[in-house]
JSON list of C-alpha atoms in Angstrom, two decimals:
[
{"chain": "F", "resi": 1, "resn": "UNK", "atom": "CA", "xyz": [0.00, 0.00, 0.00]},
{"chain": "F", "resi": 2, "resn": "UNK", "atom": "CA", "xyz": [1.08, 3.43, -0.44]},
{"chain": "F", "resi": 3, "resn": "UNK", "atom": "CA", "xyz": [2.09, 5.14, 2.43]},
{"chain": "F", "resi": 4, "resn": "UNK", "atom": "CA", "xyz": [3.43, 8.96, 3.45]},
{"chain": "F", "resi": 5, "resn": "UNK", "atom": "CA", "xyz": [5.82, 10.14, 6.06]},
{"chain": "F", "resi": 6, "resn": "UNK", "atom": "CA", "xyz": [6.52, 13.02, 7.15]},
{"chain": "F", "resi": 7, "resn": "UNK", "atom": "CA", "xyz": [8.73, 14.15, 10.83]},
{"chain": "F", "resi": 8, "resn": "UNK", "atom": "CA", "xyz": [8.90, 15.64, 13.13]},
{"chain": "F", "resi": 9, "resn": "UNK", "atom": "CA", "xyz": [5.29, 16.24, 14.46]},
{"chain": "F", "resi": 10, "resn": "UNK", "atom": "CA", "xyz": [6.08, 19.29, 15.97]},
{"chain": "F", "resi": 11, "resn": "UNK", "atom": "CA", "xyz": [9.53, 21.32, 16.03]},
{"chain": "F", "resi": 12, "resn": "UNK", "atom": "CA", "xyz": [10.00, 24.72, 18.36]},
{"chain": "F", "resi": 13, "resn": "UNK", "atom": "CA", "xyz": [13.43, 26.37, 17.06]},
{"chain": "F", "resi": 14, "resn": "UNK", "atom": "CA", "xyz": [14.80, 29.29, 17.49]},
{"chain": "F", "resi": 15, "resn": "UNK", "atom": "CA", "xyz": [15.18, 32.18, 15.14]},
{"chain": "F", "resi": 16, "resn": "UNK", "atom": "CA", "xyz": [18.63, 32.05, 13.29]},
{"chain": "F", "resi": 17, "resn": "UNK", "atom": "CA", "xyz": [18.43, 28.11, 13.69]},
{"chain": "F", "resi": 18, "resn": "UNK", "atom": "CA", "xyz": [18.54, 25.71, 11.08]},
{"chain": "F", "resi": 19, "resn": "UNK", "atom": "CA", "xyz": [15.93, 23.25, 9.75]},
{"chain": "F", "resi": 20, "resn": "UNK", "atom": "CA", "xyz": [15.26, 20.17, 8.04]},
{"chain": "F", "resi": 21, "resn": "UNK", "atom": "CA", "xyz": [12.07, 18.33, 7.83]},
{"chain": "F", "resi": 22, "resn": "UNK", "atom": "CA", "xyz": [12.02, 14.99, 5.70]},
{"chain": "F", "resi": 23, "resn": "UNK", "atom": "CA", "xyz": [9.32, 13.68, 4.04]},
{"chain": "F", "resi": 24, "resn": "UNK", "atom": "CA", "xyz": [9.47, 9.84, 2.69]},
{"chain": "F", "resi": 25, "resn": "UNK", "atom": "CA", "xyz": [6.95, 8.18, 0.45]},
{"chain": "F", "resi": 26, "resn": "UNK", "atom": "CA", "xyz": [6.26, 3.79, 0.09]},
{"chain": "F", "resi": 27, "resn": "UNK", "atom": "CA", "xyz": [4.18, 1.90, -2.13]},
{"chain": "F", "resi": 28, "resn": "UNK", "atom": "CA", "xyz": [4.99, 3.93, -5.66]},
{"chain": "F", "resi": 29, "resn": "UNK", "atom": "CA", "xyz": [7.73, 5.17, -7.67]},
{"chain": "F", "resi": 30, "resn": "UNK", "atom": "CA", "xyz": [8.58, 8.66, -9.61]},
{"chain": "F", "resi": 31, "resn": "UNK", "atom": "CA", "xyz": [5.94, 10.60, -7.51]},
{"chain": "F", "resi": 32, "resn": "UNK", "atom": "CA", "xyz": [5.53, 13.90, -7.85]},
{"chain": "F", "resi": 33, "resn": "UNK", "atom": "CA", "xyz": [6.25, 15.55, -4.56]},
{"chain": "F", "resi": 34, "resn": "UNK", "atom": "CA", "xyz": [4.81, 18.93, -2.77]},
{"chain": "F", "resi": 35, "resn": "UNK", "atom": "CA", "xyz": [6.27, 21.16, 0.04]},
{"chain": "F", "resi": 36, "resn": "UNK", "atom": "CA", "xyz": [3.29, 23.29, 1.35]},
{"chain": "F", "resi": 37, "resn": "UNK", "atom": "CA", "xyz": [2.76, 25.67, 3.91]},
{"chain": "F", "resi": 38, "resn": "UNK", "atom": "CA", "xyz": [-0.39, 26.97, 5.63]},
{"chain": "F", "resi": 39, "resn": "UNK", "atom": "CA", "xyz": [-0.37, 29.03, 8.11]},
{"chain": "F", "resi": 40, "resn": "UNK", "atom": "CA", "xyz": [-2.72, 29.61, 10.98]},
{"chain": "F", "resi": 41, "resn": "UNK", "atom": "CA", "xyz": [-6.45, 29.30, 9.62]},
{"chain": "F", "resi": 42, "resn": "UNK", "atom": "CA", "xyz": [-5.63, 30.00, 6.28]},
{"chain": "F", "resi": 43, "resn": "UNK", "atom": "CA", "xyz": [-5.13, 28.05, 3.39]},
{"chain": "F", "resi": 44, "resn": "UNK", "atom": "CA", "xyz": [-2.44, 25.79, 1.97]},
{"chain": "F", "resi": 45, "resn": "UNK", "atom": "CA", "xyz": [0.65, 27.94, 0.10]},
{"chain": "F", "resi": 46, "resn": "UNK", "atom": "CA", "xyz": [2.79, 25.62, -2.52]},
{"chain": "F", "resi": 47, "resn": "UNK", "atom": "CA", "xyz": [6.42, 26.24, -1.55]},
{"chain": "F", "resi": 48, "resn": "UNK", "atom": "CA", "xyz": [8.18, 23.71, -3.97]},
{"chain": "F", "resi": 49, "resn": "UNK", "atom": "CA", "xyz": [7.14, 20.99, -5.97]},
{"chain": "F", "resi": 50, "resn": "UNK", "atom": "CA", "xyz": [9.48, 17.89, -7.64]},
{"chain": "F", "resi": 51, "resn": "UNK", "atom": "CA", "xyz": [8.93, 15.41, -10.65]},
{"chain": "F", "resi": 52, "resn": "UNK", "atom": "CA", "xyz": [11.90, 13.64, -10.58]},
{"chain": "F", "resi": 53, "resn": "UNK", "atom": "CA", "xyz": [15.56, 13.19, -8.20]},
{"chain": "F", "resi": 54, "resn": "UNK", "atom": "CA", "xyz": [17.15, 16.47, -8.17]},
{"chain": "F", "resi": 55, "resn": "UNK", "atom": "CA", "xyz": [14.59, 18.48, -10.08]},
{"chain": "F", "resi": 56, "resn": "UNK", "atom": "CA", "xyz": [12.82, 21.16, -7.97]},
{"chain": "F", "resi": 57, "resn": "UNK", "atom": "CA", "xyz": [10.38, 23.70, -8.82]},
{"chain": "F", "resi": 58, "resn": "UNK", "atom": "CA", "xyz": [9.79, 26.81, -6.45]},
{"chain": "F", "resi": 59, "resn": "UNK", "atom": "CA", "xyz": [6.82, 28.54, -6.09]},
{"chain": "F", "resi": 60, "resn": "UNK", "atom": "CA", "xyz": [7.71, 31.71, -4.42]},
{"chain": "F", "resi": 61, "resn": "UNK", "atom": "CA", "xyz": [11.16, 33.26, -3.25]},
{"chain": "F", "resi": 62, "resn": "UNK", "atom": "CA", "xyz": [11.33, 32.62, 0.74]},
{"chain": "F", "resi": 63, "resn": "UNK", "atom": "CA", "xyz": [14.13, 31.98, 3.04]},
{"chain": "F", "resi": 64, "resn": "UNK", "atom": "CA", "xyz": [13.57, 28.11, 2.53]},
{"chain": "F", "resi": 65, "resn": "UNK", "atom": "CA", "xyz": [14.95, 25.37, -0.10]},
{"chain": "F", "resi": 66, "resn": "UNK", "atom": "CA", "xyz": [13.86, 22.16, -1.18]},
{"chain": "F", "resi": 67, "resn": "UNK", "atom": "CA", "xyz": [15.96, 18.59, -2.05]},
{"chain": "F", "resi": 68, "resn": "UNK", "atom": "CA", "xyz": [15.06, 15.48, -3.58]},
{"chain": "F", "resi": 69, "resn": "UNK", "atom": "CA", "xyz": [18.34, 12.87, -3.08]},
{"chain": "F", "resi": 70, "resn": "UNK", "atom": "CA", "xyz": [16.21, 10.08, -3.48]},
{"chain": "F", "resi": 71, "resn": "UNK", "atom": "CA", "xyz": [13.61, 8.94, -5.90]},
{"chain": "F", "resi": 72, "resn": "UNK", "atom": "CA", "xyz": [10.97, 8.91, -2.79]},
{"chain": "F", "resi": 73, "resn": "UNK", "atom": "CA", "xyz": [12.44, 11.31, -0.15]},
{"chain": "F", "resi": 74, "resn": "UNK", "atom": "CA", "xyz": [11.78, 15.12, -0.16]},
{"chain": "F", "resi": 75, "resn": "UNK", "atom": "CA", "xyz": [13.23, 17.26, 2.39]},
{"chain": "F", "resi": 76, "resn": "UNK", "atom": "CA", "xyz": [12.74, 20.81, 3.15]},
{"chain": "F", "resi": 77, "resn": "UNK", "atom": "CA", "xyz": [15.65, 22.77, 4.70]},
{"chain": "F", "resi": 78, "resn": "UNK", "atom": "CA", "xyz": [16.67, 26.41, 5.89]},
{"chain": "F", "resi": 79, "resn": "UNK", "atom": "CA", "xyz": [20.05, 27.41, 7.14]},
{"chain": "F", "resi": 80, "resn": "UNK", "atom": "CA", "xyz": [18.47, 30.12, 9.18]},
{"chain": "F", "resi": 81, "resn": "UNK", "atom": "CA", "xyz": [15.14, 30.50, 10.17]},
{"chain": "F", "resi": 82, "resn": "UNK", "atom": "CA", "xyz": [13.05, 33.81, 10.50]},
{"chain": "F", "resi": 83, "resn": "UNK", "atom": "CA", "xyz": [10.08, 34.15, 12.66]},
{"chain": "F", "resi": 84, "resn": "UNK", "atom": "CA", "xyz": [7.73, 34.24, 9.93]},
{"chain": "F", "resi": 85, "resn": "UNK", "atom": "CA", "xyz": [8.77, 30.49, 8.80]},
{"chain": "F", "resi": 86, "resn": "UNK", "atom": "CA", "xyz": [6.48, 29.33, 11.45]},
{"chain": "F", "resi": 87, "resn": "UNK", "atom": "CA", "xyz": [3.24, 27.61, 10.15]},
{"chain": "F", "resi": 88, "resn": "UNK", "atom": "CA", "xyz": [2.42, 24.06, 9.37]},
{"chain": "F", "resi": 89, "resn": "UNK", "atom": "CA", "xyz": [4.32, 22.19, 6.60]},
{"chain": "F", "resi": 90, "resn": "UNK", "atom": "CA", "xyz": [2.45, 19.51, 4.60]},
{"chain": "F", "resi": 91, "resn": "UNK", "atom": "CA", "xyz": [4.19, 17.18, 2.20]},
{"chain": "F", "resi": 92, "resn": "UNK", "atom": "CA", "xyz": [2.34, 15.66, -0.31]},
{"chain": "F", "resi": 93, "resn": "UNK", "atom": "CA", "xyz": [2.35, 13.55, -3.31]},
{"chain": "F", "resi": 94, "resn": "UNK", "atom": "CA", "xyz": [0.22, 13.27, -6.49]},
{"chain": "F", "resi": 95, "resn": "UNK", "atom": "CA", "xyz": [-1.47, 10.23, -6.48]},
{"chain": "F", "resi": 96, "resn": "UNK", "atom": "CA", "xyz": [-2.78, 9.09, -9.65]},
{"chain": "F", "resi": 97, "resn": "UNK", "atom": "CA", "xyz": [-6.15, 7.55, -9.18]},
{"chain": "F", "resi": 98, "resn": "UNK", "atom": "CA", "xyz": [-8.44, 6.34, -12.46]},
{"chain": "F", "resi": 99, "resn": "UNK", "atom": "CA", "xyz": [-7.63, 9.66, -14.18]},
{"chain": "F", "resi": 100, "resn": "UNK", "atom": "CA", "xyz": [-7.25, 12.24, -12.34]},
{"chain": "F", "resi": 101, "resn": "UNK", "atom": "CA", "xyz": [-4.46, 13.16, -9.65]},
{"chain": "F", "resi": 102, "resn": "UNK", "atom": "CA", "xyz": [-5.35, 13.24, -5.73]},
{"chain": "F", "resi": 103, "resn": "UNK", "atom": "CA", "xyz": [-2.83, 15.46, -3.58]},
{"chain": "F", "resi": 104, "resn": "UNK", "atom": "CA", "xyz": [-1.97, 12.55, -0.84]},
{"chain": "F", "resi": 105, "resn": "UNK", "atom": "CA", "xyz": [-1.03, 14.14, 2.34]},
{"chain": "F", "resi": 106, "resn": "UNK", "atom": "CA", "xyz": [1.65, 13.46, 5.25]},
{"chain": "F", "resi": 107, "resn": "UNK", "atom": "CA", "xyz": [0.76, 14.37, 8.80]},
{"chain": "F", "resi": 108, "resn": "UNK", "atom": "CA", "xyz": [2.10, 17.38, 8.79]},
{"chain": "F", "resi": 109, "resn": "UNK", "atom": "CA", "xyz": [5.23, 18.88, 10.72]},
{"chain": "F", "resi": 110, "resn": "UNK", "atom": "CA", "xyz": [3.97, 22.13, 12.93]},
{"chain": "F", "resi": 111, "resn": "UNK", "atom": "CA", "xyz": [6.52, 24.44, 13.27]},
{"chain": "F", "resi": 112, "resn": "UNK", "atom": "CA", "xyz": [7.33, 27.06, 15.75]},
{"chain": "F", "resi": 113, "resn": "UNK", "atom": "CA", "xyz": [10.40, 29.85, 15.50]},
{"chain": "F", "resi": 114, "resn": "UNK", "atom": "CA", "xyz": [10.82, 31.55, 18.59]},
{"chain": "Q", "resi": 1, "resn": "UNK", "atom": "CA", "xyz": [-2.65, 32.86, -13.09]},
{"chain": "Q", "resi": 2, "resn": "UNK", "atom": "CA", "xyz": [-4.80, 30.61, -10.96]},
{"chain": "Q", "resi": 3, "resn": "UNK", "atom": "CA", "xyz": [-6.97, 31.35, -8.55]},
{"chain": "Q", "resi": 4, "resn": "UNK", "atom": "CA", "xyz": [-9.80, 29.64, -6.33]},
{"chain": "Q", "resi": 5, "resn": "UNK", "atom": "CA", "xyz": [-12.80, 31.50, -4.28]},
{"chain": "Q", "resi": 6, "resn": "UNK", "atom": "CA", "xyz": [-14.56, 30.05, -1.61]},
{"chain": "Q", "resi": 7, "resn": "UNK", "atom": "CA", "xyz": [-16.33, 31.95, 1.37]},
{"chain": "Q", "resi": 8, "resn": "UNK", "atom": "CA", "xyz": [-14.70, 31.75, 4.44]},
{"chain": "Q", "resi": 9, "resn": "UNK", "atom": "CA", "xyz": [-16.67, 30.73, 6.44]},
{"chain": "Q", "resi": 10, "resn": "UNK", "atom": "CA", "xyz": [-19.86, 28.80, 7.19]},
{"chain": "Q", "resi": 11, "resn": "UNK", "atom": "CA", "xyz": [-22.57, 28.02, 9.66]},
{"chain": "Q", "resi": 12, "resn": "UNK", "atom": "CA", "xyz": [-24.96, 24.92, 10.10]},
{"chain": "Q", "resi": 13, "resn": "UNK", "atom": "CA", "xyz": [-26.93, 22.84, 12.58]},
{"chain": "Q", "resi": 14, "resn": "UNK", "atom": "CA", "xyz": [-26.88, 19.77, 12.60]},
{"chain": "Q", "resi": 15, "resn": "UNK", "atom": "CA", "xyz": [-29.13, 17.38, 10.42]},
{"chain": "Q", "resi": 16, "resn": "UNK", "atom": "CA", "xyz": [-29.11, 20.30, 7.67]},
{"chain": "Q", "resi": 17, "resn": "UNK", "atom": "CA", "xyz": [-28.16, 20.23, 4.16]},
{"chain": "Q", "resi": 18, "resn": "UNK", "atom": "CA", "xyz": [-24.98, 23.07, 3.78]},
{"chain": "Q", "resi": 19, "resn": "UNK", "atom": "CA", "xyz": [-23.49, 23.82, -0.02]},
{"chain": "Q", "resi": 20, "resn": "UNK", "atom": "CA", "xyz": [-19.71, 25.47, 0.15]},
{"chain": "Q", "resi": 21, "resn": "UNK", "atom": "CA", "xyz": [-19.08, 27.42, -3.43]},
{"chain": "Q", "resi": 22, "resn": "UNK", "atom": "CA", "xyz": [-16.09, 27.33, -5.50]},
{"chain": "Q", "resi": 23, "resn": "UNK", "atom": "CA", "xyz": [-15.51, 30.04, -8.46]},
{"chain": "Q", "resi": 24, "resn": "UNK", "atom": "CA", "xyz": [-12.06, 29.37, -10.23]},
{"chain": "Q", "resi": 25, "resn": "UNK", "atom": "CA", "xyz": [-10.13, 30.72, -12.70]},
{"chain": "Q", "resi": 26, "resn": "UNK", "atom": "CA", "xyz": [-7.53, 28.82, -14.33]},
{"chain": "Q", "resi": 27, "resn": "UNK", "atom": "CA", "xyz": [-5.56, 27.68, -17.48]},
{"chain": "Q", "resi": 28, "resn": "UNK", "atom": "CA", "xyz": [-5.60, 23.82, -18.73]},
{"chain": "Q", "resi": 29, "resn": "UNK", "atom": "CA", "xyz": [-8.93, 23.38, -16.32]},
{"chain": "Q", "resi": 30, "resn": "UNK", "atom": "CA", "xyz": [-8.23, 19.47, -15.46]},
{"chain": "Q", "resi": 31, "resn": "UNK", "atom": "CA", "xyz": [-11.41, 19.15, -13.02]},
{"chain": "Q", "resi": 32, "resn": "UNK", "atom": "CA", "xyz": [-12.24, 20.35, -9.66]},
{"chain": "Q", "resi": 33, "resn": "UNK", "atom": "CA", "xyz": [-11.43, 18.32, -6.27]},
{"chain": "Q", "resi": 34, "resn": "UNK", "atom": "CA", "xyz": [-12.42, 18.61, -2.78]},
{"chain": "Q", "resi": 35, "resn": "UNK", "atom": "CA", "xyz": [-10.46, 17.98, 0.56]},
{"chain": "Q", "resi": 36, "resn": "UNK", "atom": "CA", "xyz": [-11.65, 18.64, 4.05]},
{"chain": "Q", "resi": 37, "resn": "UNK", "atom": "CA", "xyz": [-9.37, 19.22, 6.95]},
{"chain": "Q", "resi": 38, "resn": "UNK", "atom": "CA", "xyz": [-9.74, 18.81, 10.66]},
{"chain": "Q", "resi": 39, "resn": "UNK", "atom": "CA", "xyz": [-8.51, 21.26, 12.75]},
{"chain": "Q", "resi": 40, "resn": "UNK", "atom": "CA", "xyz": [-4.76, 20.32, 13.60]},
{"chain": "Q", "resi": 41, "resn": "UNK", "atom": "CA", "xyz": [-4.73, 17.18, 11.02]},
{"chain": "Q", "resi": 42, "resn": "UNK", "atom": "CA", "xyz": [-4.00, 16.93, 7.08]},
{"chain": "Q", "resi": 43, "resn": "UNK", "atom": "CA", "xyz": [-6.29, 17.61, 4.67]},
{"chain": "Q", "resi": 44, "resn": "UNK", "atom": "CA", "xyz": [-7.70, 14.02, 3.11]},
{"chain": "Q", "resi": 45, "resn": "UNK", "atom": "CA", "xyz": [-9.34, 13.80, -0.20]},
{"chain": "Q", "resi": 46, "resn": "UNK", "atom": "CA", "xyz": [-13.10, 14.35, -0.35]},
{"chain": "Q", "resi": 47, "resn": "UNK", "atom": "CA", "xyz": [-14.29, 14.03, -4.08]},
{"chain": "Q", "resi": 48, "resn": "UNK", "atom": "CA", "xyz": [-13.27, 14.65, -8.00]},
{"chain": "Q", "resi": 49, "resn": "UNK", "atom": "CA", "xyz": [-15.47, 16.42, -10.80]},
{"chain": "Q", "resi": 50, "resn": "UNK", "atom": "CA", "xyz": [-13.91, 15.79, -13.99]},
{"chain": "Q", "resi": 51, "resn": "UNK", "atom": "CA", "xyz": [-16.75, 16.21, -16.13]},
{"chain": "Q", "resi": 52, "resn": "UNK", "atom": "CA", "xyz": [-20.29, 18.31, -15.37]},
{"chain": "Q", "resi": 53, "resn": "UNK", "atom": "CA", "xyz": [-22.78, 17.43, -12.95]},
{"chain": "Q", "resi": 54, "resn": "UNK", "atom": "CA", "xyz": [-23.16, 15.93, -9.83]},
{"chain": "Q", "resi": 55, "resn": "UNK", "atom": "CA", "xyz": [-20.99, 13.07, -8.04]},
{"chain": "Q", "resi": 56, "resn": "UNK", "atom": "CA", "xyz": [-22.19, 11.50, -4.97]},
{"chain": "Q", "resi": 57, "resn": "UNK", "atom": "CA", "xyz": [-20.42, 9.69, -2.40]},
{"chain": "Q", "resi": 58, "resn": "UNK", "atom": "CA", "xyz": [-22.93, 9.05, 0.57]},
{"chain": "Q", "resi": 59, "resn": "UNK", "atom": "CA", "xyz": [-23.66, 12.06, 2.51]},
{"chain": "Q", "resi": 60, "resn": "UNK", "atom": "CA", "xyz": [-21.31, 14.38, 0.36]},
{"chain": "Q", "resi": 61, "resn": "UNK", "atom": "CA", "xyz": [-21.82, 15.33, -3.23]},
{"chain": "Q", "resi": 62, "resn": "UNK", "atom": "CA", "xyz": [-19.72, 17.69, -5.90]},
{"chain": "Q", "resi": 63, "resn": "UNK", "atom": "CA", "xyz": [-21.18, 19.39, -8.77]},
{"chain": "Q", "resi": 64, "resn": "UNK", "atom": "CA", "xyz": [-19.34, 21.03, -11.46]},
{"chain": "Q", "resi": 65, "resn": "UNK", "atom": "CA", "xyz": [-20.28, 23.61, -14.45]},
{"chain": "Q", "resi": 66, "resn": "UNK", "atom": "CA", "xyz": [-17.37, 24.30, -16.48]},
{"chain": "Q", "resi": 67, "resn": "UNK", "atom": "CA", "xyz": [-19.39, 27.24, -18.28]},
{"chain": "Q", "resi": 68, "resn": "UNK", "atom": "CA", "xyz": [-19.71, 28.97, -15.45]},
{"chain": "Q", "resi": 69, "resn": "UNK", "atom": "CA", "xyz": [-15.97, 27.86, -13.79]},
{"chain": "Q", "resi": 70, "resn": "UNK", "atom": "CA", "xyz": [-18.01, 27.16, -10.86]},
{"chain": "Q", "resi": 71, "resn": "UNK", "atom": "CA", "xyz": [-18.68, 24.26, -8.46]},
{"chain": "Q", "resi": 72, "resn": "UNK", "atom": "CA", "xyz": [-19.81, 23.04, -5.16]},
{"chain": "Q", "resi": 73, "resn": "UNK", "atom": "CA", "xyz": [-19.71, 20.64, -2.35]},
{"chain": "Q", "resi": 74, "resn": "UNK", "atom": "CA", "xyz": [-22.81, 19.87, -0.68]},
{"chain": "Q", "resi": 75, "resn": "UNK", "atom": "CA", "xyz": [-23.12, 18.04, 2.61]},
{"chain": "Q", "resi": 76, "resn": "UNK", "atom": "CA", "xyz": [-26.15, 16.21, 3.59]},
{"chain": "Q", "resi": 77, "resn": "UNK", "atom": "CA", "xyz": [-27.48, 15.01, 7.15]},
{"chain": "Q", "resi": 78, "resn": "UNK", "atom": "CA", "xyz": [-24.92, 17.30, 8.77]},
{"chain": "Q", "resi": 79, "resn": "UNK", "atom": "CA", "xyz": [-23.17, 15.97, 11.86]},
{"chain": "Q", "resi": 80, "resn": "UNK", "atom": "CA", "xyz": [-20.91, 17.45, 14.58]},
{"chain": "Q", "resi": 81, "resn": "UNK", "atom": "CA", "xyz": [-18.08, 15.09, 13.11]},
{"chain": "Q", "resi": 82, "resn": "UNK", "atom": "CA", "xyz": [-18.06, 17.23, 9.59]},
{"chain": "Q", "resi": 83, "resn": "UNK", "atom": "CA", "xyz": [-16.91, 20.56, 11.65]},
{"chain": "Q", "resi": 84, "resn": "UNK", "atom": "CA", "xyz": [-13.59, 21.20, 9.45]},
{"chain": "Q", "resi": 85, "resn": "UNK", "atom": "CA", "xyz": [-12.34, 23.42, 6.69]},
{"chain": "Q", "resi": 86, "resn": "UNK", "atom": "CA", "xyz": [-12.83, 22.34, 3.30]},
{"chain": "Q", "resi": 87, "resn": "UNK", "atom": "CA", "xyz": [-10.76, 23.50, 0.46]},
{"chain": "Q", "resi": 88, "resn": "UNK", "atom": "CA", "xyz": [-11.66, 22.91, -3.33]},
{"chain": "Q", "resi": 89, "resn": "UNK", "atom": "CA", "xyz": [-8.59, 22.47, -5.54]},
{"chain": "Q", "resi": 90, "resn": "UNK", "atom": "CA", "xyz": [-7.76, 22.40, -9.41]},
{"chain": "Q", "resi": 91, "resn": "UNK", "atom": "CA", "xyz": [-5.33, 19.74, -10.23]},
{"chain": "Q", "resi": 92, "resn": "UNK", "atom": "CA", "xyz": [-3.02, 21.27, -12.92]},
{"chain": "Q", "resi": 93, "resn": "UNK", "atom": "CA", "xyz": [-1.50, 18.77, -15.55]},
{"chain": "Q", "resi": 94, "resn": "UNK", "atom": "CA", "xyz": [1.66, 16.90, -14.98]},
{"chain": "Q", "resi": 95, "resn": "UNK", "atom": "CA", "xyz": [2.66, 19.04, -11.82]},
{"chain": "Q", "resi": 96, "resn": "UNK", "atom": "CA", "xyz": [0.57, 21.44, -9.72]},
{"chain": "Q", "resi": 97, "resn": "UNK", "atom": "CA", "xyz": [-2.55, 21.62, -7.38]},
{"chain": "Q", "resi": 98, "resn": "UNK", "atom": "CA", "xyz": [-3.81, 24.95, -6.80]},
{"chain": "Q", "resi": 99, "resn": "UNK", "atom": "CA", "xyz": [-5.60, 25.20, -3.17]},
{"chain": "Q", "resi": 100, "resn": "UNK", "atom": "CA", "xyz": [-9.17, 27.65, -2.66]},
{"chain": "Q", "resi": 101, "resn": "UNK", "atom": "CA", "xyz": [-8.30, 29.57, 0.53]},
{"chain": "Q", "resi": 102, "resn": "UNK", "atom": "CA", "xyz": [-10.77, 27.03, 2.27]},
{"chain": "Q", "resi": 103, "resn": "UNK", "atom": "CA", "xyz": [-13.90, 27.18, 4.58]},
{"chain": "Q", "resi": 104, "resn": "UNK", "atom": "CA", "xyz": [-14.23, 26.96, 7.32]},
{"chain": "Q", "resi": 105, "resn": "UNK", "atom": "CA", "xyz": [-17.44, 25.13, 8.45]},
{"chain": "Q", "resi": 106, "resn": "UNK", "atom": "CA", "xyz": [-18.83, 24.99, 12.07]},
{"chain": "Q", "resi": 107, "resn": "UNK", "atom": "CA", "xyz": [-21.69, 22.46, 12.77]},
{"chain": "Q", "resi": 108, "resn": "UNK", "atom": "CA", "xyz": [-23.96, 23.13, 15.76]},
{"chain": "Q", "resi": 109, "resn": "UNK", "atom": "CA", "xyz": [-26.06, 21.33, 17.66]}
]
């Protein structure tokens, strides 16, 4: 079966810290992978998205990057992070399913910068 | 560019029928999807529209007009349980999902 993972739960760090949240996928090859963002009560920003081992697409300029060293691992990194990084990061993949692709969600990481 | 509207937010009791909208505007229109979110947890797929009309899946159902780049997710028999954002999305090909900025739905009793 196809599964998602995605750690830590929940991550307090402080500002100027680094970060890296990994994201692993079972059950399919060549997914397509997605970084998102949402932050408090709002809705879900795309940050990066991937089709392939090193290939990464960015959605908008931040202070975070993306890397895909492995056909089914997607990690999300910043070397230091800024107050406003704080929200709750979703990894995803496209899941095809009879037609049409389904965004397949991981728990979610929820992360603090204090 | 792509872009979803939804209200924000909406109010029910339970046992009523509610219908969240969805107005998009987008390039290479693939079909609209649905995904509902509890508060704290992921959001989990709800429903596809690929082609116009009405899809049901027991106490949820999606429409979709492409004409009018406009559909809807209706939920039936409401219960406290279905309290939870719900977000329509456009699946763009080969890549993308573009996210509606959700609503939020609050069931009372």
């Amino acid at each position: 079966s196809q599964t998602i993972h995605q750690w830590p739960a929940t991550l307090v760090q402080p500002v100027g810290s680094p970060l890296s949240l990994e994201c692993t996928v079972e059950g399919t090859s060549n997914p397509n992978l997605y970084w998102y963002r949402q932050a408090a009560g709002r809705g879900l920003q795309l940050l990066f998205y991937s089709v392939g081992i090193g290939q990464i697409s960015s959605e908008v300029p931040q202070n975070l990057s993306a890397s895909r060293p492995q056909d089914r691992q997607f990690i999300l990194s910043s070397k230091k992070l800024l107050l406003s990084d704080s929200g709750f990061y979703l990894c995803a993949w496209g899941l095809r399913l009879g037609g049409h692709t389904e965004a397949f969600f991981g728990q979610g990481t929820r992360l603090t910068v204090v | 560019g792509q872009s979803l509207e939804q209200p924000s937010e909406v109010t029910a009791v339970e046992g009523a029928i509610v219908q969240i909208n969805c107005t998009y505007q987008t390039s290479g229109f693939y079909g609209l999807s649905w995904y509902q979110q509890h508060d704290g947890g992921a959001p989990t797929f709800l429903s596809y529209n690929g082609l116009d009309g009405l899809e049901e899946t027991g106490r949820f159902s999606s429409f979709l007009s492409r004409s009018d780049s406009y559909g809807y997710l209706l939920l039936q028999e409401l219960q406290m349980k279905d309290s939870a954002s719900y977000f329509c999305a456009v699946p763009l090909y080969g890549q993308n999902f573009v996210f509606g900025p959700g609503t939020r739905l609050s069931v009372l009793p």
